[in-house]
Amino acid sequence: MPVRPLSVAALAVASVIAGGALAGSALAVPAEAAPGAAAFHRTATYPVFQNLPEGVDPASETVAEISAITPDGSTVVYTDALGKRIGFLDVTDPANPVGDGTIELASIGHADDQPTSVAAYGDFLLVVIDETGGAFTEPSGRLDVIRAADRTVVRSIDLEGQPDSIAISKDGAYAAIAIENQRDEEATPPGGKKGDLPQLPGGFVQVLGLGADPAAWSIDAVPFLEEDGSPIDVIAAAGLDTPTDPEPEYVTINAKNQLAVTLQENNGIVIVDLPTREVVRAFSAGSVAVTGIDTKKDKRIDLTGSIGQAPREPDSIAWIGDDRLATANEGDWKGGTRGWTVFDAATGAVVWDAGNSFERLAVQHGLYNDDRAAKKGSEPEGLAVAEFDGVPYAFVASERSNFVAVYDVSDAASPVFRQLLFATNGPEGILPVPGSDLLVVSSETDDASTGVRAAVNLYSFGAETTSQPSQPSIVSDVVGGAPIGWAALGALSGHPSDAGAVYAASDVAVSPSTVYALDVSQTPARITSALPVTDGGVAVALDIEGLQARADGGFWLAIEGATGAENRVLGTDASGAVVETVALPAEVTAHVAKWGLEGVTSIGSGADEQLWVALQRPLWVDPAVTGADAATVDGANLARIGRYDVASGAWSWFGYPLESTAVAGDWMGLSEITAIDDDTLAVIERDKLNGPAAAVKRVTRVEIPATTPEAGTLPVLEKTTAIDALPALRATGGWTQEKLEGFAVAADGALYGVTDNDGLKDATGETVFLRLGAADEVFPGGDGGPGGPGEPDAPSLVLGAGSVVAGGSLEVRGAGFAAGSEVRLELHSDPVVLGEATASADGALDFTARIPAATAPGAHTIVAVLPDDTTVTAAITVTAASSGAGGAGGSESGADLASTGIDPTAAIVVAAFVLLVGAASVLIARRRTA
């Protein structure tokens, strides 16, 4: 998958300090993948509830936590601790996995048995089982050896404690199991606080000597404590937090049969020589200070926060070769550093640390989880290392932001970020299968009530076979050393004249409300700048559910309110400042429940401008009563579309017939309205289902009525399906997203859609940016959208800057004008003639305008007047001349950049947005014909 990388600046680590000394802070420097280069491509996402035994409620909690695969590569085996079973998944065809049943642990042991890990060895499955059942002071567990062919238990081995993970050596001689004997987070040890260590008995490692016959396997405990409970010398000297209670977590074995095990709560790593069962080394994972991250739960993606020295407290661990160790620093009771680290296994020295770069990957891909900002952020938990096609890769999973980052670790001291893979919620088990060119990621979060279901995610490794990768489809640029923070894109609009530009807006999940500029000429689409919405000079938090770019460089925003009366349409100028408010009629808002405005679009301009809005759901007689049988104003399956005449302030209303649904808890609603041309509206209609249950994700076509409805009537519009977006959403191989929320037609008639990730609340977090064809093909009979295909290009202006100092010069260029036509350039609002220019033979203009020194500071408009008095406009901000001023000014903005999640020094973010709007927001007005 060709993936545009992060810039080096985006991955800067401000200060990485380990063990009290400055560590080598080599960065995850990205590299451009060559076209056709081998990469990982998602092929399928299998929800494990579909593999539940007959008679078990599909809504029951069921997870896929840790996975293994049979030696022939045909069957994935996963642990389901919540369901107290292990599951089987046929992956012979990675694009079409098939559930292959389960083993209920109650049938082979006890009702409280929970699997913690699983491994495949020859003809057998090694299932690690926790039998503790909540008796923390009397931990117990066993290893069940199951013949894969007939799924029968051939041997059970007492592990003498509560187990966690298992690993098998590359030569098949050994298996190692971490016996964690985990603490009771509700218990208070003497002299400590609730959940503190030590809580005995202490943990250790069990080592099995393997062979062809399970009956002959040996088992030896490798203790970390002396018989009197004191730590052995190697452990005592390691500088661990509480060495009398080691709590081993995760195990990994290299080709030299050296076992490495993390002691997460103790912030340590232990090395065991398996042939001799000797603990040969132990060291602290150290502490790290990280800057440039978000540390407050406030809906702001503010990358100016930091954490002081915090213990890494690694969870998973993997060897890179035989002399380096990689850890995912999830954190536990005292720490967590939002990244991953590479250690020298011989010395314990840090040779590389991700610093803030892992966290910033989440931000750049719209996956930042604000709910975790004040805790452990994206929380890297799962980690694995494997070689594919001769290249060693590290796979690091974010438990809270639902992705797996892939790194080339050919040089373990300088990992290179290669690509990001979306996953379902809570990815933990990372299983590379190089022999099958397969990566298996199992997720542990499951809540049927919210539609969040645990799944096995499959990715194939190989060369790109399609013209575009399925993921990611949209990312943000790096500006001022940090990625532009974004999430919850709930609205789209095409740029009036620039075919490569589209705008998007965040909903209430992000504060302050932000309008983003997208470059859709690239794949993935790039968020290039962010513009906070302000009111009275203050950044505001609104629920933007509709967006329309205006010809003057400003925007119309559809605001969904918490109450009916709070639903309104706002007009902004090019700087994002609210300059106009359009209220909905009281007779409408009195019947709006929590589902209000979900889109705004416009046709015409000036005195002929009309706004069209969509209300998501029907009007209720009593908006406090909205159940299935509640009384509605217009009918249970009738939403409203409104038309607002900007000049007169008059509203007209039309009915939109919604599809019906028989699914419990589901409903149909509208999510967007977009003018395709002066006679055609596109409307998103969808259900509220996701994953395999998703059924209706459509863009419909509605013809604009030619007449105004009579008072007291509600004409019902006819609709036809223009786009069934469900196949496109499912084609990504991922979890089918619920909220298809944005739809736009670009200046060249290209159609785009986007899903709202709800800021990861009850959602996987993946944003799908869709390319849905051309307007003249999808909506035949129209003009194909603004500047419709097949028509001559409309005249347009591009300014050399978004702002200019009074008395300064401004470059004005144009295209699409009639050859040889004389064009008069003016500065408005009080018209001042700047001069005249003659269009060249190819319709181009090139003019240098001198802005009068007496021009008042503020928003102005450059107006090109054509011979037929048609006008073309472009927004410009004039700034006051300072002492000695006279040259052209650069773009400026006084917006609160920290509120956008961007480093305050990066004023270029908003300035670039204003420049884009001011320099290119031009549109020749088209009057609607009767």
mmCIF file of C-alpha atoms in Angstrom, residues 88 188 195 391 449 454 505 625 659 676 738 765 768:
data_model
loop_
_atom_site.group_PDB
_atom_site.id
_atom_site.type_symbol
_atom_site.label_atom_id
_atom_site.label_comp_id
_atom_site.label_asym_id
_atom_site.label_seq_id
_atom_site.Cartn_x
_atom_site.Cartn_y
_atom_site.Cartn_z
ATOM 1 C CA PHE A 88 -11.907 -21.526 15.932
ATOM 2 C CA THR A 188 -5.060 -2.905 50.438
ATOM 3 C CA GLY A 195 -4.462 -1.945 44.763
ATOM 4 C CA VAL A 391 12.122 -7.414 6.218
ATOM 5 C CA SER A 449 -25.756 -2.482 23.267
ATOM 6 C CA ALA A 454 -14.991 -7.872 19.322
ATOM 7 C CA ALA A 505 -16.326 20.200 9.757
ATOM 8 C CA VAL A 625 -41.939 11.502 23.883
ATOM 9 C CA GLU A 659 -37.612 4.063 4.758
ATOM 10 C CA ILE A 676 -26.006 19.028 -7.069
ATOM 11 C CA GLU A 738 -22.673 3.555 11.038
ATOM 12 C CA GLY A 765 -12.686 5.399 15.152
ATOM 13 C CA VAL A 768 -13.810 6.361 5.649
#
